[in-house]
Tab-separated table of N, CA and C in Angstrom:
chain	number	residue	atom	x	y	z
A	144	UNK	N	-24.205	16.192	3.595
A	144	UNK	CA	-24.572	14.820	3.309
A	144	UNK	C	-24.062	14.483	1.925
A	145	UNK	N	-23.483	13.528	1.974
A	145	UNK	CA	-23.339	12.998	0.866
A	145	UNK	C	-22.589	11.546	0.852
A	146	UNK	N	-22.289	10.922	-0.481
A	146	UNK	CA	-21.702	9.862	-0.784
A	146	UNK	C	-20.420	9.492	-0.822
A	147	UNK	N	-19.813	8.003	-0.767
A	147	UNK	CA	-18.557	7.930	-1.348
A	147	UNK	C	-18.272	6.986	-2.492
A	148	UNK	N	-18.004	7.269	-2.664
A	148	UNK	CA	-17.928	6.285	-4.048
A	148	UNK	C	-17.361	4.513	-3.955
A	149	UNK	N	-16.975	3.784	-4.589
A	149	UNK	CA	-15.847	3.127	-3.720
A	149	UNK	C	-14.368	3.389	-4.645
A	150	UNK	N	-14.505	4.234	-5.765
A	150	UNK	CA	-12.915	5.148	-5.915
A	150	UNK	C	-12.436	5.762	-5.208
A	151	UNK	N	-13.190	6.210	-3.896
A	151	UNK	CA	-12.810	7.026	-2.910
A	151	UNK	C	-13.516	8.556	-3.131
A	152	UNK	N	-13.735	8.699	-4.427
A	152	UNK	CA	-14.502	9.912	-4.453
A	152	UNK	C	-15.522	10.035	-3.855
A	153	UNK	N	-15.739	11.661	-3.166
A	153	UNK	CA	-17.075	11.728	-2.945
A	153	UNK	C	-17.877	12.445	-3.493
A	154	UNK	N	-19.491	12.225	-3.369
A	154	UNK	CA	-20.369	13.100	-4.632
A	154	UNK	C	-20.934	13.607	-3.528
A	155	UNK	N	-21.124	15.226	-3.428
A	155	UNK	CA	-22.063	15.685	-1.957
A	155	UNK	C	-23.663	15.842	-2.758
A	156	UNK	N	-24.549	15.968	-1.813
A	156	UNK	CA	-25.971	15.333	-1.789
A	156	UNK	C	-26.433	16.233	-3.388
A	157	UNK	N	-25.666	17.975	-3.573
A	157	UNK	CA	-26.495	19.196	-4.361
A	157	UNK	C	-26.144	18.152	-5.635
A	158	UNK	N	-25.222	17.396	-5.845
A	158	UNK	CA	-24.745	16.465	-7.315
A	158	UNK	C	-25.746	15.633	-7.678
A	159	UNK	N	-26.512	14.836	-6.320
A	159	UNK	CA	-26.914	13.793	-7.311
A	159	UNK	C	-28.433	13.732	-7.428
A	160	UNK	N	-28.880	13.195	-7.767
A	160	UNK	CA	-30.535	13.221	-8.521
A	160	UNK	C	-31.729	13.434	-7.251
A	161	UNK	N	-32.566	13.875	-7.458
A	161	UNK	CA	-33.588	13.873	-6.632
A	161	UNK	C	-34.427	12.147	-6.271
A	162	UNK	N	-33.976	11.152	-7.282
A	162	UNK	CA	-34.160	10.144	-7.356
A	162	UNK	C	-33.281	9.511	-6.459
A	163	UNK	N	-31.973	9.400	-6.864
A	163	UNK	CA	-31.177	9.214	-5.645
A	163	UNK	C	-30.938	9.255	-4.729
A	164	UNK	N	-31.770	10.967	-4.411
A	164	UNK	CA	-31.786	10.972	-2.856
A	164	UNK	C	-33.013	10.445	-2.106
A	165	UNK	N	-34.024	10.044	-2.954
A	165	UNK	CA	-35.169	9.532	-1.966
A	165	UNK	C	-34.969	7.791	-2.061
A	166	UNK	N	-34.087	7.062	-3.136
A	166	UNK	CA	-33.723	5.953	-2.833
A	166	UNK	C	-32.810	5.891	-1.552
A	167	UNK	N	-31.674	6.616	-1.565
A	167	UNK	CA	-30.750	6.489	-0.169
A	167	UNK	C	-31.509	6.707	1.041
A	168	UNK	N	-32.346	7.744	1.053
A	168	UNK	CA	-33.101	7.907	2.411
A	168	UNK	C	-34.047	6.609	2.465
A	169	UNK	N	-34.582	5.858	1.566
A	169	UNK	CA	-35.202	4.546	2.035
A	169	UNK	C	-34.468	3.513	2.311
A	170	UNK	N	-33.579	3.850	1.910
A	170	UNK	CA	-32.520	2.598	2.244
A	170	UNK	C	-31.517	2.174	3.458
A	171	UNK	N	-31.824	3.488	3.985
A	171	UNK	CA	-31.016	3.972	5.559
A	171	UNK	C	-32.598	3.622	6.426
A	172	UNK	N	-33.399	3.691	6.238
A	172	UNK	CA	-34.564	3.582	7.072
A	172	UNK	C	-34.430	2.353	7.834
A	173	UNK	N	-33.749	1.144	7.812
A	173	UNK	CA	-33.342	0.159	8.980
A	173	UNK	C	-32.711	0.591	9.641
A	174	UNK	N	-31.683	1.325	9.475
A	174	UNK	CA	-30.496	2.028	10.361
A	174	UNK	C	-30.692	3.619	10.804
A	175	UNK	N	-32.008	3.870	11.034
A	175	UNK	CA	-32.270	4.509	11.855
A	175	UNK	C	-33.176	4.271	13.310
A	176	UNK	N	-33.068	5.090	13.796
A	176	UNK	CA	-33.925	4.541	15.696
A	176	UNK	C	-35.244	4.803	15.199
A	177	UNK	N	-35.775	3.516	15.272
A	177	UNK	CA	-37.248	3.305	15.030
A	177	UNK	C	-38.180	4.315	15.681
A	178	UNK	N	-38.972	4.705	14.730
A	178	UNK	CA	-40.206	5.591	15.232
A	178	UNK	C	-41.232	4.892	15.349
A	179	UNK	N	-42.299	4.967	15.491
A	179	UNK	CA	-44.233	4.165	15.887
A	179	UNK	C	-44.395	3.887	14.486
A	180	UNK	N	-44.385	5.336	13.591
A	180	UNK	CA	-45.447	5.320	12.886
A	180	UNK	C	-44.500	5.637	11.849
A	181	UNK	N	-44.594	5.167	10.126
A	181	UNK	CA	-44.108	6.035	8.541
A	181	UNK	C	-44.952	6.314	7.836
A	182	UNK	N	-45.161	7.468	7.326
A	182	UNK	CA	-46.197	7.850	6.575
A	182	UNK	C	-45.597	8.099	5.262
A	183	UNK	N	-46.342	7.701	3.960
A	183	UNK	CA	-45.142	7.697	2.671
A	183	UNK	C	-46.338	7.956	1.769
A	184	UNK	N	-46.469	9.279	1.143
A	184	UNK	CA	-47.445	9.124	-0.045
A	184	UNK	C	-46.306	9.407	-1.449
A	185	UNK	N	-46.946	8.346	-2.284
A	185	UNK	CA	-46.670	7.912	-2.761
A	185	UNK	C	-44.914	7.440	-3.073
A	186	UNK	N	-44.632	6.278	-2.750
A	186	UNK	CA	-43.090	6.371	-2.450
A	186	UNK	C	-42.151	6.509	-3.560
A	187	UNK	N	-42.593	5.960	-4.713
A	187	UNK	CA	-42.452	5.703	-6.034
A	187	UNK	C	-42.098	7.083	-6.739
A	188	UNK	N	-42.463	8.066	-6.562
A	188	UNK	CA	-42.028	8.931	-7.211
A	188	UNK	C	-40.809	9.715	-7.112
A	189	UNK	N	-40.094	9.851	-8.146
A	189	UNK	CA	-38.409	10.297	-8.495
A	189	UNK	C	-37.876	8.548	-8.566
A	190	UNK	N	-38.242	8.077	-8.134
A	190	UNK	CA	-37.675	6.562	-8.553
A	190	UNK	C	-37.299	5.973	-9.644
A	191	UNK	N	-36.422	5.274	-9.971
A	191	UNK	CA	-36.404	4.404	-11.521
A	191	UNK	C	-36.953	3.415	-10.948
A	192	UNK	N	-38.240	3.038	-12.368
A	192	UNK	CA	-39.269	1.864	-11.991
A	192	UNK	C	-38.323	0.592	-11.272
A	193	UNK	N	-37.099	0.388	-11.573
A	193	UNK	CA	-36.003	-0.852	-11.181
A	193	UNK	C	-35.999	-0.495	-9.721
A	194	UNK	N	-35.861	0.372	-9.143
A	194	UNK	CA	-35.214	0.718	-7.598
A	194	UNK	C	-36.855	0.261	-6.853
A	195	UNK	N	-38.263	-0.109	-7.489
A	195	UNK	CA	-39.217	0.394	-6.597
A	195	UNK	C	-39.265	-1.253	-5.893
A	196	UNK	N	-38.803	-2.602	-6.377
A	196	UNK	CA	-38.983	-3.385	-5.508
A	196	UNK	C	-37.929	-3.237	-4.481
A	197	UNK	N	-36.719	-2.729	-4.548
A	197	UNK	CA	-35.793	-2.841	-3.508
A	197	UNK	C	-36.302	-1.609	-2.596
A	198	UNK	N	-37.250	-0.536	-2.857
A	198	UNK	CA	-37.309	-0.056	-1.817
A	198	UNK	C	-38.958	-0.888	-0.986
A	199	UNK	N	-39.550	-1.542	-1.553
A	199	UNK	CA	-40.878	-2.279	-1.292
A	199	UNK	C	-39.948	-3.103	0.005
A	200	UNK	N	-38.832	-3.747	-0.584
A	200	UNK	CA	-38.532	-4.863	0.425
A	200	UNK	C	-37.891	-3.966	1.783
A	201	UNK	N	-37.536	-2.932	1.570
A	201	UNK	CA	-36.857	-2.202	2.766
A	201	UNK	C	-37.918	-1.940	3.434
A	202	UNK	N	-38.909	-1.312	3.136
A	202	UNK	CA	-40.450	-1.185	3.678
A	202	UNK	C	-40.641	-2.105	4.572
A	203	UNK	N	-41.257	-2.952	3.662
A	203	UNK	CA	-41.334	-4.732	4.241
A	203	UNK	C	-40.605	-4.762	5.861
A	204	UNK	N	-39.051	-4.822	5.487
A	204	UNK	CA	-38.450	-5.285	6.323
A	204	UNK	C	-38.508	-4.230	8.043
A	205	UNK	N	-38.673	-2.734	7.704
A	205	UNK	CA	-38.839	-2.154	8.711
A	205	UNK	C	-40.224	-2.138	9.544
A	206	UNK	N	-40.487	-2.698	8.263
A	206	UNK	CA	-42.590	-2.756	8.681
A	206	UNK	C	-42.600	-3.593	9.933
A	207	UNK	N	-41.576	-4.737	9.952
A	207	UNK	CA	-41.489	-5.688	10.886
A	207	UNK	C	-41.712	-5.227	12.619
A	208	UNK	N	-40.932	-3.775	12.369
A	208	UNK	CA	-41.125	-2.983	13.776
A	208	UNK	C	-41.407	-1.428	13.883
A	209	UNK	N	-42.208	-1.614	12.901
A	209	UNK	CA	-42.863	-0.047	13.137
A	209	UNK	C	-43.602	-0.033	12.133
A	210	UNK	N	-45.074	0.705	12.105
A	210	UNK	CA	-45.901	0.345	11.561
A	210	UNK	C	-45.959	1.705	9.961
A	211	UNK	N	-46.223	0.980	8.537
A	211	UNK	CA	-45.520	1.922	7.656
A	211	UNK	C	-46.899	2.249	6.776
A	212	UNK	N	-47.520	3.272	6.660
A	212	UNK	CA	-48.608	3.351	5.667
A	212	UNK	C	-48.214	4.365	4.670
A	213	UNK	N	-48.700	3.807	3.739
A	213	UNK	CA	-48.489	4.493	2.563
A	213	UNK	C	-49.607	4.710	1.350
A	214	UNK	N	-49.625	5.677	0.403
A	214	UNK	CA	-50.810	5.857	-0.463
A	214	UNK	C	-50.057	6.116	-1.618
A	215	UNK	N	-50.707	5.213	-2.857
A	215	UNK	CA	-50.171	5.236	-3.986
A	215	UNK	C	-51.439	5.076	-5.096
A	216	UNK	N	-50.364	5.563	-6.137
A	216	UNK	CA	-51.508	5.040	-7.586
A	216	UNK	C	-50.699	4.034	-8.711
A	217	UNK	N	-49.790	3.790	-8.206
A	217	UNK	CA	-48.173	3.180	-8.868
A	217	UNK	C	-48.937	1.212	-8.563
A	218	UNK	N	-49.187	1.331	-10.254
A	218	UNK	CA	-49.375	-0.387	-10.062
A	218	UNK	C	-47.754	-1.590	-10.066
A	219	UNK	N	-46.730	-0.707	-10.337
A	219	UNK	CA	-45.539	-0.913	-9.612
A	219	UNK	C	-45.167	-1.319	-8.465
A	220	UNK	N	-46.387	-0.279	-7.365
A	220	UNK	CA	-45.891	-0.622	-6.005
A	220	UNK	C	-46.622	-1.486	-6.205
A	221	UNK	N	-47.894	-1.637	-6.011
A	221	UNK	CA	-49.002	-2.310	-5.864
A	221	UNK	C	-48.554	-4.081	-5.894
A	222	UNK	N	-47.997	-4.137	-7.323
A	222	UNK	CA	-47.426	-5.375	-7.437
A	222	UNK	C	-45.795	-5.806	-6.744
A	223	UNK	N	-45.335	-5.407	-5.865
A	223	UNK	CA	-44.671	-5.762	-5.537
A	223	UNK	C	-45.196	-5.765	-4.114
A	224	UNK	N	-46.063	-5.387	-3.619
A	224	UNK	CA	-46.903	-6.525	-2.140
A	224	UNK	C	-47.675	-7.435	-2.115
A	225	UNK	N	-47.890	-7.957	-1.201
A	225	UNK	CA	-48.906	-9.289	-0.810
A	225	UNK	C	-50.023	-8.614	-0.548
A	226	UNK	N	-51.135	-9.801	-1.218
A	226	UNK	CA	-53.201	-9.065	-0.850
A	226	UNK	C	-53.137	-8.755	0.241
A	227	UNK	N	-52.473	-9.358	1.233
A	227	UNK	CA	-52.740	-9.102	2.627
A	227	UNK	C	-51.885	-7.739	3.266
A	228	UNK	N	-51.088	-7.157	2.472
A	228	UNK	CA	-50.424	-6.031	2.666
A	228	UNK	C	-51.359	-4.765	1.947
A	229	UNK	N	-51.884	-4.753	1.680
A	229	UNK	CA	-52.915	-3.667	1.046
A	229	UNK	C	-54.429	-3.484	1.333
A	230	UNK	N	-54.584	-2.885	1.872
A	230	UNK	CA	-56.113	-1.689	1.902
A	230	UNK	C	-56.237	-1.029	0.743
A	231	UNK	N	-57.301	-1.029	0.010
A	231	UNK	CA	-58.164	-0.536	-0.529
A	231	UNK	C	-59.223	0.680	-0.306
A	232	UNK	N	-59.248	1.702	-0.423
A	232	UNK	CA	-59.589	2.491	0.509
A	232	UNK	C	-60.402	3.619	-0.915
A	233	UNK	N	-61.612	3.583	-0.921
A	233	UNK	CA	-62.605	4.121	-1.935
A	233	UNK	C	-63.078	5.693	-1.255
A	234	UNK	N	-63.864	6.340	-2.131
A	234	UNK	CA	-64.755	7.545	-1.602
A	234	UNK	C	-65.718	7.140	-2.625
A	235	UNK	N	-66.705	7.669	-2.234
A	235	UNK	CA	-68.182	7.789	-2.829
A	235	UNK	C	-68.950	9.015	-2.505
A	236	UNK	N	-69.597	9.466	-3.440
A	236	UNK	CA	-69.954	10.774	-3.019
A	236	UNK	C	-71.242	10.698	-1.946
């Protein structure tokens, strides 16, 4: 697995950041054969804070046909959804 550049070079997957690779794998997630269910704890991490709305909107957009839950502590993510996109979800002893 890996990249191409558009110099034509390619960078294979062991080169590039652990950040990089969990942005590309969210970003292919439309263009894969839809599953039921995504489970994502916490998605945000290895991310540059800049990449976390473009992967929110890829979310978003696959959410459309398959259902995507996720658990975070990232007021990053947080703010880049709608009230109505978030559960709240407490423990009490």
């Amino acid at each position: 697995i890996g990249v191409m550049l558009k110099s034509g070079v390619r960078v294979p997957a062991e080169h590039m950041s652990e950040g990089m690779l969990y942005y590309l794998a969210f970003i292919l997630l439309p263009h894969l054969e839809p599953t039921g269910l995504i489970v994502l704890e916490e998605p945000e991490n290895g991310l540059h804070p800049s990449r976390i709305a473009d992967v929110m909107r890829v979310l978003r957009e696959v959410s459309k046909t398959r259902q995507v839950v996720m658990a975070t502590h990232s007021p990053l993510v947080v703010n880049e959804l709608q009230p109505e996109e978030v559960t709240l979800v407490t423990r009490t002893e």
